[in-house]
Every structure is written in C-alpha cells, then in structure tokens.
C-alpha cells in the first residue's frame, strides 16, 4: 500500500524499490550498499526519525522513530548508496497515517447505534443522518466508520470514498475492520450532513425476500453502525462527531432489501430527496438507539489491506430480445461486480435484472444453473420517462449475461454496464505467447477467475457461495503472487484464518467460519493447513519473518490437532482429491499428503525462527509420515490405486525410494499419455503433478497437458467460450458447475516459472536471488515472454528461437542477483550483442553444463 490511512500498528514496515538511473542502460551490477530514512510529522514538519546511513542491502525497514499515536500522519523519504558508495537523491515524500488504535482511552467516543424498527421484508434497510455545523477553518477531517453488515457513507450528498462493500469479512464478534476516509475537501463551512446507509451483507444472513437464493440462512441480527467524524480546526482544536442517540434514522427509504447472494430490491419512488444534505427534510425521522457491539470484546482494526474498488467498467457488446419485454445482454466477460442499468419508462414500472454466467441452450435466455437460483435484482422506476441509473450497493454478482425484464424497449448497449469489483491489489505480472494464443487466453482466464474471487477474502466463486474455502489459498498461492501484489492482502487473510481456529486446534475449511459444516467440509488437512502453507509462502515471497513469529503458535496447535487424528502416522478422512476425475484415489492418500506437508513446512518455519528442537521434531514427524505412506500404499511401480494422484503425491512428498523414482515417474507419465495427455487428478493433486513433472525435467509433458484442447483441459474451456477459469474441466458442458473458479489456476505458476523461466533462487526469500531458466517443451513453440514485479522491481524474460538460434532477453532489478540459464547446442558458445559472453560488467561466472 503506497499511502495507507487508518493503519493499526505503531511499527509499520517501510519499503522501497530501486530503479537504475545510470546514463548507460546496459550497466549491470548496481546494488544498494546503504540507506537512510528521514521521517517527519506531516503537519508540523518536525522530525520523528532519522536513521542515518545504515549499511544494508535490504530494501525495507521497520519504523523505530518517535512513538506513534492515534491519528498521526508521518511523511517519509529514503535515499540509498550504490555499490560505489555514491548516494542517490531522496525519494519523493510519501505518507502513512494511523487510525484509532485504542478503544479504552477515548479514541473511540462513538457508540454503536441501530434502528430497532428495521424488519426485513417489512421496512426498508436503515438510513442514518447527522446534522452538524463547522464554524472554524478546517485543516484536516477524517471519517472512521464500520457499519454491519455493510456501510455506504456520504457527506453532503457526496460519496466519502471510492471503497465499496466495506467492511471486509471478519469474525464479527471478535474483529471488525473500520474504514478511514479523508473527507477534508468534502467538509463545508457551516451546515453539514453525514449520511450512512446500511446493508445486510453476510453479517445478516437472514432468509431473503421473494424466495431468493441463499447459501445458508441464520436468525436475523440488528444492523448496527459505529461512525466517528473528526475535524481539526486551524487553532488545533479537535472536534469529534460520533454516533449516539442524537443521530436521526429511518426505515422508510428506497432500499427495501439486499441479500448477499440473492439480490437487491430498490424502489426509487421511496427515495428521500436530499436525505443526506443540509437541505433535506428529516423531520419525521426517529432518533437512533444505542446498542451493543457485535461481541463483548470485539477489536476494532484499521487498514491492513487495500480496499475493494470498482476496477474496470464494461459495456454490453450485444443484446437479444425475447417475448414479454425480456432482453438478454452480453457483457463479454464473466466477472464479479455490479450490473448498472440506465433506463426510462413509466413510473412504477418494475424492472428485473437476472444475472447469469450461461445462457440456456434451448431458450437462449439466462440460466442460473451454475450460480444458485433465483438470483435477481428489482428496481421500481420513480418518474415517467426520466432517465434513471442504478446498480446494487450491498452485494455483488458473478455473471457475464444480464437479463432485463419489464421495459417496453431495450436500453441501448451503452446504457448497460458491468462494474468489475475486486481488492485493489497492484497487478504485477504479465505473460504472452504469440505462437499459441491459446496459452495467453488460458493465462487471462485464470487471471479473471483470480480477480473475480479476490474480494475481502479469497472466495471459491463469486455467486452461489462467496465463502473463504482455504485450500486454493495455498495450492494456487504462487499463481496469485505472480499476478498481483498480495503482501498486505495475504497477511490480512492469514490473520482471518488464524482467528477461525477453534479451542481444540482445528482450523476449519472456511475462514471466517460463518456457517459450521460437517465432516470433510469442516475438517480436511489440505484446507486447514492453509494456515501453515500460506504463512510460509508469504515469507518466501516477501521475506518478512515477523509473520512466521506471529502465527507460529497457531500453526503448532494445528499440527498437534492433526496428530491427534493420525494412526500410524496416517490420516484417513476428508474431502479427498476434490474435483478428481478418478475416484479410485483413497481419501487417506490426500489426507496423509496434507499431514506430511503441514509437518515438513512447519519444520522449515521452525528452522527459520531458530527453534531447532521443534524443527527436528517436525522434520522427524514428516519423515515418519512419508515412510508410513510408502509402507502402506506402495504397489511396486505405483501407489495405492495406481492413479495419477497417488503417484504424484508419492513423488512430491519423497515417499518413493530413490531407486524407484524413475519407475514411478514413468508410470505416472504413461497414465497421462494413455489418457491422451489429460489429467485425472483433482485440485489438491494438480500442483503436485505439475511440480514433480517439472522437477524431473518433464516439462514437455506439462506442456502437452496445458496445450490440450479436448476435454477435460484448460484449452477445451477456452475454445468452448469460457472467459474465466471454470470449476469443471468441461466448462459450460457442465452447466451446474461454477464458471468462475480459480482452484485449477496452477498453470499460471507454470507459465511464469517454467515456460518463461522466472523463478526465485532456491535459498532466496523476497526475491533477493533470481533464477531465469526457461524450459523448451516442444519444438513447435518458438517464443514466450513474461514479467513479474518483485519486491526489488521488475523481473522479465523473453525468449525466441529458430532452428539455428536461441535468444534470451532478461531484466533483473537493481539489488537482485540472478542465475541465467541459456539454451545452446553442443559445441556452440553463448554470445551477447554478437560478442562471446565474458566475465565482467555484472557477469560473475559462466558455466557450460552437459545438458546444454
């Protein structure tokens, strides 16, 4: 996050990236040898921290300056010295801002309030408003707000932020995330009105109206609001306007209902003119009631990840009319977000919007077979033949097609929009292959599925579930990391996973655990172990050990929980290899796989933290699991049922004796070839299968799998018209499966790390050491290029080849070392710029191997 506001820490981590400014763009070997940070109070300019020159090549530092307090804004800048001890100029000044850190020292003067008259299906969703007068010159103004389930705030009729669908999903009774909005420019001298509308979200998952779909339902809970507006006068006076009984509220507004899954009901005839402006008439509104917080010891937590925002706006590309005033629009892409419709018609006309991922094969109209049904929004027009624009506010849909019902004429294409919503994580990856555009389209489809499920938690699908199923968080973590900067976002998710842990050590399959499922849907080692794997993956990607320390007790407790379920070092329960095409793989194979990986990775974490005793214990446990796996499941040159999954897992966990590796690998490959280069594994095993094939030099097999165009395959999905990765390999041919799932998204990791060849060094963290090692899987492929913005900057590789040459263009960021592998024919030497490659200008060594 570049300029975070509302941070909930007094020791923020500051980081920077270096860019080469040398006049010769081909200069190499540049590195940071030292840095200096200067931090000042943003308002006064007084110094808060000056590190002096610190000898270090590290591009981050924890703030250790003057003590920080709530509301502090710190401006900071950094300069570095290069390898010749020459200093740079200071970077442009940036800022970080703290939120309200404490609930027990008058930081929060606001009280939770509610409208007790709200009743779903009887009244509207509640509106709240507060009149106040500003009588001094204002230097700074902030709004701190948390509305449950969701809030939308306006000041004098203007949105206070571009953040949407806030607050993020948490375990409401223990943690609530509040938002911090800079409203300095919105505040007026004289009368002002702060308005807040509340929605239900998943917090109030009561039965929706009109039979709408819901994943689950729970007893109704009051919608509640905590809001604190503060402004600072020029003389330094701080004025606080918090929620209390002086706020006004009504349940006679236009937003009649909003179901997190099923849709919204909006009646524009009930709009209250200027309800959130000084000129509005609120004389009939009631006074708000003070109510209890969502939990007796709930923690209010500020900014720790980027917000949800509208990232892109689509315009409908086609429309088809049907009898009875039904029109079906195609937005062109399957995405998560809001439909927005600009419409005209007679007053009291009810317009129904039905979103869907697919069209019914026989009728041509929207089918909701993949999303849950019925899901629909209704909008009642207020004024005859006056243009009105509307979109949902307190929920979102996953869809490509929009069926509009109730208007006499179809709105023009330009009036039908799709507002794509996701967490505003920076995009940090690219991939392109011009030889086979299919590969680029597969990459793009995976990216769209990641985007569509990258909300305040990583969800499995953006429609029928919207839950934080956790297996994909770690199984597909590298693909997400290669595509987006998730350093802050993933840390936020890990904290939610840890907060879901139960008293007996179980980490449930979903986090937050809004609904308690049973059996493997609550307890599966490959789901719960996300707390271990995702934390370690975060450390490897971003190089910060504090996250390992923070969650180490949680991880240890979870491994201990798994151990209580084991017999002879084996587990035998859970969901198995979810979405597998070969049901012969025993559940014990995948469960024990999850157990082994939890133990082996936790051993690595203990080693990093210097807990040598734990490291030895967990490594010994992992070895015992592996040995027991082999003893139980070995069947000669294969394992268990002989499935692809069993072989891949055995190889991946090192259960196969070294003398048998070649035979088991051959059995796995023979199975894939016998299936005409199709896999039969599910989502748990797919990363292992690709990993072991690459490890043993068989990227040619991976390529044949990825490039396959007959079902089941990535390519079949693309050629069948999918615009995002689907839950089933058959895409739309299985219309009851989600058409927007990223659980099979491991191909993006392979594109980046193997086909393009961008990898992190085996002993590196935070991308200090880079490896560029492209694979050449087939003679028909002559080009690939991609890039990844690491902590140090952009890493890029682009290769082309012809029958007589191989060319590789590489970019390595300042501060990183790289091992670059270049393919060459026997007896041929590598050249650079036409001259033989030589030591010097940043090249530290050259070695020709017998594998070319």
CSV table of C-alpha atoms in Angstrom, one decimal, residues 202-519:
chain,number,residue,atom,x,y,z
A,202,UNK,CA,-23.2,-11.8,5.0
A,203,UNK,CA,-23.4,-10.4,8.5
A,204,UNK,CA,-27.2,-10.6,8.5
A,205,UNK,CA,-27.8,-13.8,6.5
A,206,UNK,CA,-31.5,-14.0,7.3
A,207,UNK,CA,-33.9,-15.5,4.8
A,208,UNK,CA,-34.1,-13.2,1.8
A,209,UNK,CA,-37.3,-11.9,0.4
A,210,UNK,CA,-39.3,-13.2,-2.6
A,211,UNK,CA,-37.7,-16.7,-2.4
A,212,UNK,CA,-34.2,-15.5,-3.4
A,213,UNK,CA,-31.3,-17.9,-3.3
A,214,UNK,CA,-29.1,-18.0,-0.2
A,215,UNK,CA,-26.2,-20.3,0.5
A,216,UNK,CA,-27.3,-20.5,4.1
A,217,UNK,CA,-29.6,-18.6,6.5
A,218,UNK,CA,-29.3,-17.5,10.1
A,219,UNK,CA,-31.5,-15.8,12.5
A,220,UNK,CA,-31.9,-12.0,11.9
A,221,UNK,CA,-29.5,-9.7,13.7
A,222,UNK,CA,-29.8,-5.9,14.1
A,223,UNK,CA,-27.9,-3.7,11.5
A,224,UNK,CA,-25.6,-1.5,13.5
A,225,UNK,CA,-23.4,1.5,12.9
A,226,UNK,CA,-20.2,2.9,14.5
A,227,UNK,CA,-19.1,6.2,13.0
A,228,UNK,CA,-16.8,8.9,14.2
A,229,UNK,CA,-16.2,12.0,12.1
A,230,UNK,CA,-13.3,14.2,13.3
A,231,UNK,CA,-12.0,17.5,12.0
A,232,UNK,CA,-9.2,19.7,13.2
A,233,UNK,CA,-9.5,23.4,13.3
A,234,UNK,CA,-6.7,25.7,12.3
A,235,UNK,CA,-6.1,26.5,16.0
A,236,UNK,CA,-5.6,22.8,16.7
A,237,UNK,CA,-9.0,22.1,18.3
A,238,UNK,CA,-10.2,18.5,17.5
A,239,UNK,CA,-14.0,18.2,17.0
A,240,UNK,CA,-15.5,14.7,17.3
A,241,UNK,CA,-18.9,13.8,16.0
A,242,UNK,CA,-19.7,10.2,16.9
A,243,UNK,CA,-22.7,8.0,16.6
A,244,UNK,CA,-25.0,8.5,19.5
A,245,UNK,CA,-28.8,9.0,20.2
A,246,UNK,CA,-28.7,12.4,18.5
A,247,UNK,CA,-28.4,10.7,15.1
A,248,UNK,CA,-31.6,10.5,13.1
A,249,UNK,CA,-32.7,7.4,11.3
A,250,UNK,CA,-35.5,6.0,9.2
A,251,UNK,CA,-36.6,2.7,7.7
A,252,UNK,CA,-38.8,4.3,5.0
A,253,UNK,CA,-36.1,4.6,2.4
A,254,UNK,CA,-35.9,3.1,-1.1
A,255,UNK,CA,-33.5,0.1,-0.4
A,256,UNK,CA,-36.1,-2.5,0.5
A,257,UNK,CA,-33.8,-5.5,0.7
A,258,UNK,CA,-30.4,-6.8,-0.1
A,259,UNK,CA,-29.4,-10.4,0.1
A,260,UNK,CA,-25.6,-11.2,0.0
A,261,UNK,CA,-26.4,-13.9,-2.5
A,262,UNK,CA,-29.9,-13.4,-3.8
A,263,UNK,CA,-30.0,-9.8,-5.0
A,264,UNK,CA,-31.5,-6.4,-4.1
A,265,UNK,CA,-34.8,-4.7,-4.1
A,266,UNK,CA,-34.9,-0.9,-4.8
A,267,UNK,CA,-38.0,1.3,-5.1
A,268,UNK,CA,-37.0,4.7,-6.5
A,269,UNK,CA,-40.4,6.1,-5.6
A,270,UNK,CA,-39.4,5.9,-2.0
A,271,UNK,CA,-36.3,7.9,-2.4
A,272,UNK,CA,-36.0,10.8,0.1
A,273,UNK,CA,-34.8,13.9,-1.7
A,274,UNK,CA,-31.5,15.3,-0.2
A,275,UNK,CA,-31.8,13.0,2.8
A,276,UNK,CA,-28.0,13.3,3.3
A,277,UNK,CA,-27.7,17.0,2.6
A,278,UNK,CA,-28.4,20.1,4.8
A,279,UNK,CA,-31.5,20.9,2.6
A,280,UNK,CA,-33.2,17.6,3.2
A,281,UNK,CA,-36.3,17.2,5.3
A,282,UNK,CA,-35.8,14.7,8.1
A,283,UNK,CA,-38.5,16.0,10.4
A,284,UNK,CA,-40.3,12.6,10.6
A,285,UNK,CA,-37.2,10.6,11.3
A,286,UNK,CA,-36.7,8.9,14.6
A,287,UNK,CA,-33.7,9.1,17.0
A,288,UNK,CA,-31.2,6.3,16.8
A,289,UNK,CA,-30.9,3.8,19.6
A,290,UNK,CA,-27.6,2.9,21.3
A,291,UNK,CA,-27.0,-0.8,21.0
A,292,UNK,CA,-24.4,-3.4,22.0
A,293,UNK,CA,-21.3,-4.1,19.8
A,294,UNK,CA,-21.3,-7.3,17.8
A,295,UNK,CA,-19.2,-9.0,20.6
A,296,UNK,CA,-18.4,-8.3,24.2
A,297,UNK,CA,-14.6,-7.8,23.5
A,298,UNK,CA,-14.7,-7.0,19.8
A,299,UNK,CA,-11.5,-5.4,18.4
A,300,UNK,CA,-11.8,-2.5,16.0
A,301,UNK,CA,-9.0,-2.8,13.5
A,302,UNK,CA,-8.0,-0.3,10.8
A,303,UNK,CA,-6.4,-0.5,7.4
A,304,UNK,CA,-4.2,-3.6,6.8
A,305,UNK,CA,-5.0,-4.4,3.1
A,306,UNK,CA,-6.1,-2.5,0.0
A,307,UNK,CA,-9.9,-1.7,-0.2
A,308,UNK,CA,-12.4,-3.2,-2.6
A,309,UNK,CA,-13.0,-0.8,-5.6
A,310,UNK,CA,-14.5,-0.7,-9.0
A,311,UNK,CA,-11.5,-1.6,-11.1
A,312,UNK,CA,-13.0,-1.6,-14.6
A,313,UNK,CA,-16.2,-0.8,-16.4
A,314,UNK,CA,-17.6,-3.0,-19.2
A,315,UNK,CA,-20.2,-2.0,-21.7
A,316,UNK,CA,-22.6,-4.6,-23.2
A,317,UNK,CA,-21.5,-5.9,-26.5
A,318,UNK,CA,-24.8,-7.4,-27.7
A,319,UNK,CA,-28.4,-7.7,-26.9
A,320,UNK,CA,-31.1,-10.2,-28.0
A,321,UNK,CA,-34.8,-9.6,-27.5
A,322,UNK,CA,-37.5,-12.1,-26.4
A,323,UNK,CA,-41.2,-12.0,-26.0
A,324,UNK,CA,-42.8,-10.4,-22.9
A,325,UNK,CA,-40.3,-7.5,-22.8
A,326,UNK,CA,-37.2,-9.7,-22.0
A,327,UNK,CA,-33.8,-8.6,-23.2
A,328,UNK,CA,-30.6,-10.6,-22.7
A,329,UNK,CA,-27.3,-8.6,-22.8
A,330,UNK,CA,-23.8,-10.0,-23.1
A,331,UNK,CA,-21.1,-8.0,-21.2
A,332,UNK,CA,-18.4,-10.0,-23.0
A,333,UNK,CA,-16.6,-11.3,-19.9
A,334,UNK,CA,-17.5,-13.4,-16.8
A,335,UNK,CA,-16.7,-11.2,-13.8
A,336,UNK,CA,-17.6,-10.3,-10.2
A,337,UNK,CA,-19.3,-6.9,-9.6
A,338,UNK,CA,-22.4,-4.9,-10.3
A,339,UNK,CA,-24.7,-4.6,-13.2
A,340,UNK,CA,-25.5,-0.9,-13.9
A,341,UNK,CA,-28.5,0.0,-16.0
A,342,UNK,CA,-29.7,3.4,-17.3
A,343,UNK,CA,-33.4,3.1,-18.1
A,344,UNK,CA,-36.5,5.0,-18.8
A,345,UNK,CA,-40.2,4.0,-18.6
A,346,UNK,CA,-43.5,4.8,-16.9
A,347,UNK,CA,-43.5,5.4,-13.2
A,348,UNK,CA,-44.0,2.3,-11.0
A,349,UNK,CA,-42.5,0.1,-13.8
A,350,UNK,CA,-40.7,-2.8,-12.1
A,351,UNK,CA,-37.5,-3.7,-13.9
A,352,UNK,CA,-36.0,-7.1,-13.0
A,353,UNK,CA,-32.3,-7.9,-13.6
A,354,UNK,CA,-31.3,-11.6,-13.7
A,355,UNK,CA,-27.5,-12.1,-13.9
A,356,UNK,CA,-26.1,-15.4,-15.0
A,357,UNK,CA,-22.9,-17.0,-16.3
A,358,UNK,CA,-24.6,-19.0,-19.0
A,359,UNK,CA,-27.4,-18.9,-21.5
A,360,UNK,CA,-29.9,-21.8,-21.6
A,361,UNK,CA,-29.2,-23.9,-24.7
A,362,UNK,CA,-32.8,-24.2,-25.7
A,363,UNK,CA,-34.3,-20.8,-24.8
A,364,UNK,CA,-31.3,-18.6,-25.2
A,365,UNK,CA,-32.2,-16.8,-22.0
A,366,UNK,CA,-30.2,-16.5,-18.8
A,367,UNK,CA,-29.8,-19.7,-16.8
A,368,UNK,CA,-28.7,-19.7,-13.2
A,369,UNK,CA,-27.8,-23.3,-13.1
A,370,UNK,CA,-24.2,-22.5,-12.1
A,371,UNK,CA,-24.8,-19.7,-9.7
A,372,UNK,CA,-27.7,-20.7,-7.4
A,373,UNK,CA,-31.3,-19.7,-8.2
A,374,UNK,CA,-33.2,-17.5,-8.2
A,375,UNK,CA,-30.9,-14.5,-8.1
A,376,UNK,CA,-32.4,-11.2,-9.2
A,377,UNK,CA,-32.5,-7.5,-8.6
A,378,UNK,CA,-35.6,-5.4,-8.9
A,379,UNK,CA,-35.8,-1.7,-9.5
A,380,UNK,CA,-39.0,0.3,-9.5
A,381,UNK,CA,-38.9,3.4,-11.6
A,382,UNK,CA,-39.9,6.7,-9.9
A,383,UNK,CA,-40.7,9.2,-12.6
A,384,UNK,CA,-42.3,8.7,-16.0
A,385,UNK,CA,-39.8,8.6,-18.9
A,386,UNK,CA,-37.0,10.2,-16.9
A,387,UNK,CA,-33.6,8.5,-17.3
A,388,UNK,CA,-32.6,6.7,-14.1
A,389,UNK,CA,-29.3,4.9,-13.4
A,390,UNK,CA,-29.0,2.2,-10.8
A,391,UNK,CA,-26.7,-0.6,-9.6
A,392,UNK,CA,-26.8,-2.8,-6.5
A,393,UNK,CA,-25.0,-1.4,-3.5
A,394,UNK,CA,-24.7,-4.0,-0.7
A,395,UNK,CA,-24.0,-7.3,-2.6
A,396,UNK,CA,-22.4,-8.3,-5.8
A,397,UNK,CA,-23.0,-10.8,-8.6
A,398,UNK,CA,-20.8,-13.2,-10.6
A,399,UNK,CA,-22.1,-13.1,-14.2
A,400,UNK,CA,-21.5,-12.4,-17.9
A,401,UNK,CA,-25.1,-12.1,-19.1
A,402,UNK,CA,-27.8,-9.8,-17.8
A,403,UNK,CA,-31.4,-10.5,-18.5
A,404,UNK,CA,-33.5,-7.3,-18.3
A,405,UNK,CA,-37.2,-7.7,-17.8
A,406,UNK,CA,-40.1,-5.2,-17.7
A,407,UNK,CA,-39.1,-2.4,-20.0
A,408,UNK,CA,-41.1,-1.7,-23.2
A,409,UNK,CA,-37.9,-1.2,-25.3
A,410,UNK,CA,-34.4,-2.5,-24.7
A,411,UNK,CA,-31.9,0.0,-23.3
A,412,UNK,CA,-29.1,0.8,-25.8
A,413,UNK,CA,-25.9,-1.2,-25.3
A,414,UNK,CA,-24.2,1.9,-23.9
A,415,UNK,CA,-26.7,2.0,-21.1
A,416,UNK,CA,-25.9,-1.5,-19.8
A,417,UNK,CA,-22.6,-1.6,-17.9
A,418,UNK,CA,-20.7,-4.1,-15.8
A,419,UNK,CA,-18.7,-2.7,-12.9
A,420,UNK,CA,-15.9,-5.0,-12.1
A,421,UNK,CA,-15.1,-5.1,-8.3
A,422,UNK,CA,-12.0,-6.6,-6.6
A,423,UNK,CA,-9.5,-5.8,-4.0
A,424,UNK,CA,-7.2,-3.0,-5.3
A,425,UNK,CA,-4.0,-5.1,-5.3
A,426,UNK,CA,-1.5,-3.9,-7.8
A,427,UNK,CA,-1.2,-6.1,-10.9
A,428,UNK,CA,2.4,-7.3,-11.0
A,429,UNK,CA,2.6,-10.0,-13.7
A,430,UNK,CA,2.4,-10.5,-17.4
A,431,UNK,CA,2.6,-13.4,-19.8
A,432,UNK,CA,2.2,-13.7,-23.5
A,433,UNK,CA,2.8,-16.3,-26.2
A,434,UNK,CA,2.3,-15.3,-29.8
A,435,UNK,CA,3.0,-18.8,-31.2
A,436,UNK,CA,0.0,-20.2,-29.3
A,437,UNK,CA,-2.5,-17.5,-28.4
A,438,UNK,CA,-4.4,-20.3,-26.6
A,439,UNK,CA,-1.8,-20.2,-23.8
A,440,UNK,CA,-2.3,-16.5,-23.4
A,441,UNK,CA,-6.0,-17.0,-23.2
A,442,UNK,CA,-5.6,-19.6,-20.6
A,443,UNK,CA,-3.5,-17.2,-18.6
A,444,UNK,CA,-6.1,-14.5,-19.0
A,445,UNK,CA,-8.9,-16.8,-17.9
A,446,UNK,CA,-7.1,-17.7,-14.8
A,447,UNK,CA,-6.4,-14.1,-14.1
A,448,UNK,CA,-10.1,-13.2,-14.5
A,449,UNK,CA,-11.0,-16.0,-12.1
A,450,UNK,CA,-8.5,-14.8,-9.5
A,451,UNK,CA,-9.8,-11.2,-9.9
A,452,UNK,CA,-13.4,-12.4,-9.5
A,453,UNK,CA,-12.6,-14.1,-6.2
A,454,UNK,CA,-10.2,-11.5,-4.8
A,455,UNK,CA,-12.6,-9.8,-2.5
A,456,UNK,CA,-12.0,-9.1,1.2
A,457,UNK,CA,-11.3,-12.8,1.4
A,458,UNK,CA,-10.3,-15.2,-1.4
A,459,UNK,CA,-13.6,-16.9,-2.3
A,460,UNK,CA,-14.2,-20.0,-4.3
A,461,UNK,CA,-16.8,-18.5,-6.5
A,462,UNK,CA,-18.5,-15.0,-6.7
A,463,UNK,CA,-22.1,-16.1,-6.7
A,464,UNK,CA,-23.5,-19.2,-5.0
A,465,UNK,CA,-21.0,-19.5,-2.1
A,466,UNK,CA,-18.8,-16.4,-1.7
A,467,UNK,CA,-17.1,-18.3,1.2
A,468,UNK,CA,-13.4,-18.4,2.1
A,469,UNK,CA,-12.6,-22.1,1.2
A,470,UNK,CA,-9.0,-22.2,2.0
A,471,UNK,CA,-7.3,-24.9,0.0
A,472,UNK,CA,-6.9,-22.7,-3.0
A,473,UNK,CA,-5.3,-20.0,-0.9
A,474,UNK,CA,-2.1,-22.1,-0.7
A,475,UNK,CA,-2.5,-24.5,-3.7
A,476,UNK,CA,-2.7,-21.6,-6.1
A,477,UNK,CA,-0.8,-19.0,-4.0
A,478,UNK,CA,2.2,-18.8,-6.4
A,479,UNK,CA,-0.2,-18.1,-9.3
A,480,UNK,CA,-1.9,-15.3,-7.4
A,481,UNK,CA,1.5,-13.9,-6.3
A,482,UNK,CA,2.9,-13.9,-9.9
A,483,UNK,CA,-0.2,-11.9,-10.9
A,484,UNK,CA,-0.8,-9.4,-8.0
A,485,UNK,CA,1.0,-7.8,-5.1
A,486,UNK,CA,-0.6,-9.6,-2.2
A,487,UNK,CA,1.9,-8.8,0.5
A,488,UNK,CA,-0.6,-6.9,2.6
A,489,UNK,CA,-3.7,-8.7,1.3
A,490,UNK,CA,-2.4,-12.2,2.1
A,491,UNK,CA,-1.3,-11.1,5.5
A,492,UNK,CA,-4.8,-9.9,6.2
A,493,UNK,CA,-6.3,-13.2,5.1
A,494,UNK,CA,-3.8,-15.2,7.2
A,495,UNK,CA,-5.0,-13.3,10.3
A,496,UNK,CA,-8.6,-14.3,9.5
A,497,UNK,CA,-7.6,-17.9,9.1
A,498,UNK,CA,-5.8,-17.8,12.5
A,499,UNK,CA,-8.8,-16.1,14.1
A,500,UNK,CA,-11.0,-19.0,12.9
A,501,UNK,CA,-9.0,-21.6,14.8
A,502,UNK,CA,-11.1,-23.5,17.4
A,503,UNK,CA,-10.1,-24.2,21.0
A,504,UNK,CA,-9.0,-27.8,20.1
A,505,UNK,CA,-6.6,-26.6,17.4
A,506,UNK,CA,-8.8,-27.3,14.4
A,507,UNK,CA,-8.6,-24.8,11.6
A,508,UNK,CA,-11.9,-25.2,9.7
A,509,UNK,CA,-12.1,-25.4,5.9
A,510,UNK,CA,-13.6,-21.9,5.6
A,511,UNK,CA,-12.5,-18.7,7.2
A,512,UNK,CA,-14.2,-16.7,8.6
A,513,UNK,CA,-16.4,-19.7,9.6
A,514,UNK,CA,-19.8,-18.1,9.2
A,515,UNK,CA,-21.5,-21.5,9.0
A,516,UNK,CA,-20.4,-24.7,10.6
A,517,UNK,CA,-20.3,-27.5,8.1
A,518,UNK,CA,-19.8,-31.2,8.9
A,519,UNK,CA,-17.3,-33.9,8.0
